[in-house]
């Protein structure tokens, strides 16, 4: 009996010992690892700006626990890549570059996280972009396996505020409220030097904080320029200063080689259409002679904020331009003057165009749409009012001297897409002519006089609720097809004889910024 008990105990000890040893016996890797990809492409980055983190998954599909004797970057300590292997960062001078004796259990996997920051200047002279490569090596000798790493690096002109000896970032001093007195602000940024007042198309511009244009100065942005804003950044055009965005028609509809493109500084495809990556182009009260032509402004908080000077017809003239993916407003006017022709606005968290606190607005052949889908939206594509309410709920009024919309499309994925907020004690002049508006009010909720659509002083030849049949508004394709209700529904206006793509308009012209075209199946 005792001998039997001893045998049983010995048997289980042997099994237990064998199983324990199986768990902790690692055999050297023999080149049988598999990977989630054979090349990791880290998307385009700017020189000296860190990339996003990219992931490589490594699989051990064998039934043996293996030991990877070496896991390293081919360029070693000189590599501009860095790695984290399943939470390990490495040791000594090779932190993030080389790892030894990495264990990987049978039928298991691990993650390798990869980042890079690259200074293009030491790598290549007189070039604006450079393809930087390296590889991750798994194992040694004949059992070595490799995964390639590839990154396109772009050189850029960087504009950023200065820091004092204590590391405090420079802030701007300017007249915030239009009272003629400069105010100290907490807006980080600096005024552009005279040598910085022309943006060319030679290199992209990357701006940290606000780049401000001083009294009496003009910022010229040449055709084909690319401007990128970091988070919480933008342009600030102060009193008596001007902004000229001088784009030209492009031959390639994909590349838009002559378009001026303004967006955030994250170049990864993930950020291609993310709203709110930067703040605004802010035309302060007193700025004048501002013009924008053939520009794409996207992914900001407010595409353009124009303050004051409603009697200045040169306050903002915008033509042949598109603004979309704004987390708040595409264009926000506050008691200002805006003239717009061939303009497309779409996807805004609040309104695509808001003319608030009165002003003078003239939109011709423009598409004002809102297909925001990121959250619930409370406001329409187009908002007009003649007042503001301050933090103490005090109402201030200002005349809406004119708001004219001719040959326009006002549409979206909410109803209605037009809101007319009128303070009765103040002037509220507006007119829609030969336009298409989404406004369906079967219950008569909007009963105020400004919604009398039979009043030809305000609504002349206007169509309501006819789907313009946009190509794909969810991705900012606001083209219209042949057969759209907007086709041929306009009137000839002055010498505006081309659409936003520089295509000759038909007669009678189509509504909106685009000529009708035949959509491909």
XYZ file of C-alpha atoms in Angstrom, residues 4-491:
488
model
C 1.587 2.057 -4.292
C 1.062 5.460 -2.670
C 4.715 6.304 -3.215
C 4.389 5.316 -6.878
C 1.308 7.498 -7.389
C 2.920 10.507 -5.719
C 6.097 10.051 -7.755
C 4.037 9.762 -10.933
C 2.212 13.066 -10.340
C 5.425 14.825 -9.338
C 6.964 13.672 -12.600
C 3.992 14.931 -14.611
C 3.982 18.253 -12.748
C 7.730 18.673 -13.188
C 7.494 17.857 -16.875
C 4.700 20.366 -17.403
C 6.597 23.062 -15.546
C 9.696 22.447 -17.606
C 7.634 22.572 -20.803
C 6.390 26.061 -19.829
C 9.883 27.415 -19.302
C 11.906 25.706 -22.002
C 12.514 28.197 -24.821
C 14.138 27.111 -28.037
C 16.038 29.612 -30.209
C 14.055 31.145 -33.043
C 14.748 29.423 -36.352
C 13.218 31.999 -38.676
C 9.649 30.728 -38.461
C 8.024 33.900 -37.124
C 5.189 35.434 -39.104
C 4.147 39.081 -39.184
C 1.014 41.169 -39.652
C 2.793 42.966 -42.515
C 6.107 42.659 -44.308
C 6.593 46.431 -44.577
C 5.463 49.095 -42.127
C 4.714 52.362 -43.904
C 4.792 55.255 -41.471
C 2.754 57.939 -43.193
C 4.305 61.186 -44.358
C 5.717 63.390 -41.605
C 7.309 66.818 -41.438
C 10.983 67.164 -40.630
C 11.609 67.115 -36.853
C 7.955 66.376 -36.058
C 7.218 63.065 -34.360
C 5.059 60.510 -36.112
C 2.056 58.647 -34.830
C 2.667 55.218 -33.300
C 2.444 52.291 -35.711
C 1.916 48.653 -34.789
C 3.484 45.429 -36.021
C 2.171 42.124 -34.693
C 4.594 39.185 -34.451
C 3.247 35.612 -34.345
C 4.742 32.361 -33.072
C 2.557 29.770 -34.779
C 4.696 26.844 -33.640
C 4.052 24.531 -30.690
C 7.338 25.547 -29.047
C 8.123 28.487 -26.824
C 10.850 30.383 -28.634
C 13.581 32.824 -27.703
C 14.433 35.589 -30.148
C 18.122 36.203 -29.395
C 18.148 39.615 -31.065
C 15.419 42.041 -32.110
C 16.907 45.256 -33.438
C 16.836 48.050 -35.969
C 19.257 47.459 -38.833
C 20.788 50.922 -38.434
C 21.164 50.394 -34.712
C 21.829 53.451 -32.603
C 21.945 55.628 -35.727
C 18.383 54.766 -36.700
C 15.750 57.495 -36.614
C 13.130 54.925 -35.667
C 12.397 53.798 -32.124
C 10.573 50.710 -30.863
C 8.647 49.428 -27.900
C 8.381 45.622 -27.768
C 5.358 44.478 -25.767
C 5.942 47.265 -23.249
C 9.739 46.877 -23.113
C 11.918 49.805 -24.158
C 15.350 48.192 -23.884
C 18.405 49.189 -21.887
C 21.392 51.519 -22.010
C 22.430 53.369 -25.132
C 20.277 51.146 -27.325
C 16.959 51.987 -25.689
C 14.278 51.605 -28.327
C 16.818 50.306 -30.845
C 17.831 46.771 -29.805
C 16.436 44.002 -27.592
C 17.976 40.681 -26.542
C 16.464 37.314 -25.658
C 12.848 38.228 -26.293
C 10.536 35.382 -25.274
C 7.455 34.417 -27.244
C 5.236 31.555 -26.110
C 3.882 28.868 -28.395
C 0.798 29.858 -30.400
C 1.131 33.396 -29.062
C 1.884 36.845 -30.423
C 3.406 40.145 -29.367
C 3.272 43.768 -30.451
C 6.092 45.956 -31.696
C 5.248 49.681 -31.571
C 7.195 51.936 -33.921
C 7.641 55.724 -34.029
C 10.037 58.111 -35.709
C 11.275 61.691 -35.660
C 13.531 62.613 -38.567
C 15.577 65.715 -39.352
C 15.754 65.867 -43.126
C 18.668 68.320 -43.322
C 21.582 65.972 -42.526
C 20.137 63.351 -44.858
C 19.860 65.221 -48.122
C 20.669 68.692 -49.403
C 18.456 70.881 -51.586
C 15.512 68.497 -51.479
C 12.076 69.111 -50.012
C 11.261 65.480 -49.318
C 13.163 62.282 -48.634
C 12.248 58.607 -48.354
C 13.780 57.271 -45.147
C 14.049 53.493 -44.694
C 15.303 50.987 -42.154
C 14.295 47.479 -41.060
C 13.562 45.489 -37.920
C 15.702 42.346 -37.709
C 14.411 39.314 -35.821
C 17.082 36.738 -34.945
C 20.694 36.361 -36.049
C 22.686 34.690 -38.790
C 20.846 32.561 -41.359
C 17.668 32.633 -39.235
C 17.318 36.410 -39.435
C 13.928 37.709 -40.586
C 13.283 41.326 -41.573
C 10.349 43.718 -41.664
C 11.016 46.882 -43.675
C 10.246 50.380 -42.365
C 9.479 53.246 -44.770
C 8.698 56.916 -44.074
C 8.360 59.900 -46.399
C 9.809 63.005 -44.732
C 8.897 66.487 -45.932
C 10.888 69.603 -45.240
C 8.880 72.642 -44.180
C 9.044 76.234 -43.040
C 8.221 76.312 -39.336
C 6.676 79.379 -37.709
C 6.288 79.353 -33.941
C 6.233 81.768 -30.987
C 9.365 82.491 -29.016
C 10.048 81.436 -25.427
C 11.729 83.515 -22.728
C 14.503 82.300 -20.431
C 11.918 80.704 -18.148
C 10.285 78.786 -20.977
C 7.200 81.028 -21.080
C 5.701 81.081 -24.566
C 5.221 84.443 -26.256
C 1.635 85.746 -26.426
C 0.080 88.319 -28.737
C -0.870 91.891 -27.896
C -3.536 93.379 -30.167
C -6.814 95.324 -30.100
C -9.327 92.587 -29.300
C -12.495 94.652 -28.890
C -11.947 97.367 -31.503
C -11.666 100.230 -29.010
C -8.317 101.392 -30.367
C -6.365 100.103 -27.372
C -4.085 97.082 -27.596
C -4.960 94.322 -25.170
C -2.732 91.721 -23.588
C -4.043 88.263 -24.424
C -3.240 84.649 -23.650
C -3.181 83.827 -27.367
C 0.146 82.130 -28.021
C 1.827 83.308 -31.201
C 3.848 86.098 -32.735
C 3.683 88.712 -35.474
C 5.227 87.703 -38.776
C 8.462 89.412 -39.780
C 8.492 91.317 -43.069
C 10.562 88.505 -44.584
C 7.786 86.037 -43.703
C 4.899 87.894 -45.334
C 4.962 85.865 -48.548
C 4.182 82.155 -48.402
C 5.455 80.367 -51.514
C 4.802 76.889 -52.897
C 8.420 75.754 -52.453
C 7.899 74.123 -49.049
C 4.881 73.563 -46.813
C 4.388 75.972 -43.907
C 3.801 74.561 -40.432
C 2.475 77.051 -37.881
C 2.460 76.673 -34.104
C 0.285 79.152 -32.240
C -1.144 82.117 -34.128
C 0.799 83.738 -36.957
C -0.316 87.368 -36.816
C -0.156 90.085 -39.460
C 0.623 93.513 -38.023
C -1.040 96.876 -38.654
C -0.487 98.000 -42.250
C 1.051 94.709 -43.396
C -0.246 92.142 -45.908
C 0.270 88.385 -45.920
C 0.375 87.038 -49.479
C -0.036 83.288 -49.976
C 0.978 82.223 -53.468
C -0.738 79.676 -55.695
C 0.076 76.082 -54.820
C 1.110 76.845 -51.244
C 0.353 74.347 -48.482
C -0.269 75.699 -44.982
C -0.532 73.414 -41.956
C -1.622 74.449 -38.467
C -0.764 72.630 -35.267
C -3.477 72.223 -32.618
C -4.717 75.544 -31.135
C -3.157 77.507 -33.988
C -4.309 79.787 -36.772
C -3.918 83.090 -38.623
C -4.700 86.472 -37.076
C -5.187 89.519 -39.333
C -5.176 92.670 -37.197
C -6.424 96.232 -37.721
C -5.390 97.729 -41.076
C -3.728 94.443 -42.034
C -4.723 92.270 -44.991
C -4.717 88.657 -46.117
C -4.410 87.701 -49.784
C -4.822 84.000 -50.552
C -3.961 83.951 -54.248
C -4.791 80.503 -55.580
C -5.339 79.770 -59.257
C -7.347 77.181 -61.226
C -5.784 73.709 -61.250
C -5.576 71.284 -64.162
C -5.495 68.179 -61.962
C -8.656 67.798 -59.873
C -6.918 65.328 -57.548
C -3.602 67.083 -56.918
C -5.005 70.655 -57.087
C -1.542 71.924 -57.943
C -2.508 75.615 -57.963
C -5.015 75.467 -55.109
C -3.927 76.804 -51.724
C -4.669 74.084 -49.183
C -4.973 74.986 -45.506
C -5.343 72.205 -42.946
C -3.873 70.616 -39.809
C -0.331 69.282 -39.486
C -1.218 65.603 -39.109
C -0.578 64.017 -42.492
C -1.713 60.466 -41.738
C -4.798 59.292 -43.691
C -6.612 58.867 -40.368
C -6.614 62.659 -39.994
C -7.626 63.450 -43.565
C -11.154 64.563 -42.625
C -11.113 65.026 -38.835
C -12.704 68.365 -37.771
C -11.209 70.685 -35.169
C -7.495 69.998 -35.689
C -6.646 73.724 -35.610
C -8.503 76.905 -34.710
C -9.290 79.629 -37.249
C -8.382 82.237 -39.812
C -9.445 85.292 -37.810
C -10.060 88.606 -39.585
C -10.182 91.076 -36.717
C -12.319 94.194 -36.626
C -10.373 96.762 -38.643
C -8.646 94.349 -40.985
C -9.386 95.205 -44.592
C -8.894 94.197 -48.213
C -8.955 90.474 -47.446
C -9.297 88.172 -50.440
C -9.380 84.391 -50.849
C -9.367 82.693 -54.249
C -9.054 78.995 -55.114
C -8.459 77.790 -51.578
C -9.396 74.636 -49.710
C -9.713 75.246 -45.973
C -10.474 72.139 -43.971
C -10.484 70.453 -40.573
C -10.482 73.628 -38.475
C -12.644 74.776 -35.590
C -13.860 77.849 -37.493
C -12.701 78.022 -41.093
C -12.971 81.813 -41.276
C -14.033 84.209 -38.510
C -14.700 87.721 -39.809
C -15.371 90.484 -37.268
C -16.781 93.961 -37.870
C -16.476 96.493 -40.718
C -19.829 95.668 -42.261
C -19.672 98.809 -44.412
C -16.295 97.862 -45.915
C -16.975 95.959 -49.174
C -13.366 94.699 -49.176
C -13.547 93.191 -45.694
C -13.682 89.667 -47.179
C -14.068 88.658 -50.806
C -13.945 84.877 -51.202
C -14.199 83.126 -54.564
C -13.794 79.618 -55.988
C -13.083 78.135 -52.583
C -14.285 75.337 -50.349
C -14.403 75.105 -46.571
C -15.359 71.877 -44.864
C -14.963 69.654 -41.812
C -15.192 72.523 -39.312
C -16.008 71.477 -35.760
C -17.991 74.723 -35.226
C -18.516 77.038 -38.217
C -17.344 77.025 -41.813
C -17.630 80.816 -41.993
C -18.733 82.897 -39.008
C -19.463 86.558 -39.661
C -20.136 88.992 -36.811
C -21.410 92.366 -37.977
C -19.165 92.125 -41.012
C -19.112 92.237 -44.812
C -18.608 89.111 -46.925
C -18.864 88.709 -50.686
C -18.767 85.088 -51.865
C -18.879 83.576 -55.357
C -18.459 79.910 -56.266
C -18.020 78.902 -52.634
C -18.719 75.463 -51.154
C -19.325 75.003 -47.425
C -20.037 71.623 -45.843
C -19.797 69.496 -42.687
C -19.820 71.877 -39.724
C -20.620 71.072 -36.113
C -22.769 74.215 -35.734
C -23.517 76.042 -39.009
C -21.695 76.081 -42.305
C -22.403 79.804 -42.649
C -23.590 82.047 -39.838
C -24.096 85.751 -40.475
C -24.621 86.998 -36.935
C -25.028 90.415 -35.313
C -26.184 91.904 -38.598
C -23.850 92.838 -41.431
C -23.741 92.737 -45.220
C -23.534 89.395 -47.007
C -23.716 88.584 -50.686
C -23.469 84.941 -51.818
C -23.715 84.024 -55.493
C -23.503 80.547 -57.029
C -22.597 79.038 -53.681
C -23.368 75.664 -52.140
C -24.054 76.001 -48.420
C -24.562 72.458 -47.197
C -24.212 70.662 -43.908
C -23.919 66.891 -43.695
C -22.398 66.780 -40.223
C -22.618 63.245 -38.807
C -20.223 63.257 -35.835
C -22.829 64.240 -33.239
C -26.265 65.791 -32.806
C -26.484 69.157 -34.584
C -28.692 71.944 -33.213
C -28.238 74.586 -35.898
C -28.898 74.681 -39.659
C -26.535 75.000 -42.582
C -27.385 78.709 -42.871
C -28.085 81.033 -39.935
C -28.842 84.769 -40.066
C -29.562 87.104 -37.157
C -29.223 90.742 -36.131
C -28.212 90.466 -32.486
C -25.832 88.926 -30.000
C -26.341 87.970 -26.372
C -23.466 88.414 -23.937
C -22.578 86.351 -20.875
C -25.001 88.393 -18.744
C -27.858 87.700 -21.202
C -27.828 91.295 -22.407
C -29.059 91.586 -25.995
C -27.163 93.848 -28.403
C -28.623 94.534 -31.844
C -27.061 95.581 -35.122
C -28.737 95.986 -38.519
C -28.660 93.165 -41.015
C -28.377 95.640 -43.861
C -28.315 92.987 -46.575
C -28.069 89.237 -46.960
C -28.499 88.229 -50.580
C -28.296 84.652 -51.831
C -28.563 84.212 -55.591
C -28.297 80.912 -57.490
C -27.456 79.119 -54.255
C -28.155 75.676 -52.807
C -28.866 75.486 -49.073
C -29.238 71.843 -48.107
C -28.166 69.173 -45.625
C -29.050 66.149 -43.532
C -31.193 68.048 -41.002
C -34.428 69.993 -41.293
C -34.737 72.892 -41.671
C -31.393 74.069 -43.025
C -32.282 77.762 -42.774
C -32.781 79.786 -39.585
C -33.753 83.475 -39.640
C -33.525 84.955 -36.128
C -34.929 88.465 -36.158
C -34.867 91.034 -33.375
C -37.912 93.154 -34.377
C -36.425 96.454 -33.216
C -33.586 96.249 -35.738
C -33.246 96.132 -39.536
C -33.377 92.617 -41.000
C -32.968 92.713 -44.775
C -32.467 89.525 -46.746
C -33.386 87.971 -50.077
C -33.092 84.545 -51.694
C -33.276 84.550 -55.485
C -33.355 81.495 -57.766
C -32.144 79.212 -55.033
C -32.911 75.774 -53.614
C -33.551 75.520 -49.855
C -34.273 72.597 -47.566
C -37.052 73.852 -45.287
C -39.918 71.486 -44.561
C -42.287 72.781 -41.866
C -45.561 70.812 -42.089
C -46.679 71.854 -38.591
C -46.196 75.583 -39.165
C -43.769 75.893 -36.262
C -41.888 78.713 -37.994
C -44.724 81.224 -38.209
C -42.822 84.515 -37.971
C -43.122 86.965 -40.852
C -39.598 86.304 -42.091
C -40.739 82.796 -43.057
C -43.468 84.020 -45.417
C -42.162 82.247 -48.491
C -44.787 83.906 -50.691
C -43.227 87.316 -50.030
C -41.236 88.021 -53.195
C -39.325 90.782 -51.431
C -37.518 87.966 -49.626
C -38.055 84.815 -51.719
C -38.098 84.989 -55.504
C -38.105 81.857 -57.667
C -37.027 79.691 -54.762
C -37.455 75.900 -54.748
C -37.986 74.094 -51.471
C -37.080 70.534 -50.478
C -36.025 69.295 -53.922
C -33.037 67.020 -53.409
C -30.113 68.456 -55.427
C -28.709 64.902 -55.751
C -25.171 65.684 -54.624
C -22.556 63.129 -55.679
C -21.521 62.203 -52.114
C -21.910 64.996 -49.558
C -20.601 62.801 -46.729
C -17.129 63.122 -48.266
C -17.581 66.692 -49.515
C -18.444 65.856 -53.103
C -21.125 68.485 -53.720
C -21.234 68.160 -57.512
C -24.704 67.890 -59.058
C -25.745 65.600 -61.944
C -27.616 66.237 -65.134
C -31.283 66.080 -64.206
C -30.817 67.644 -60.779
C -33.514 70.180 -59.855
C -30.639 72.661 -59.588
C -29.700 72.245 -63.252
C -30.592 75.284 -65.357
C -32.551 76.929 -62.526
C -30.383 80.014 -62.116
C -30.254 83.459 -63.617
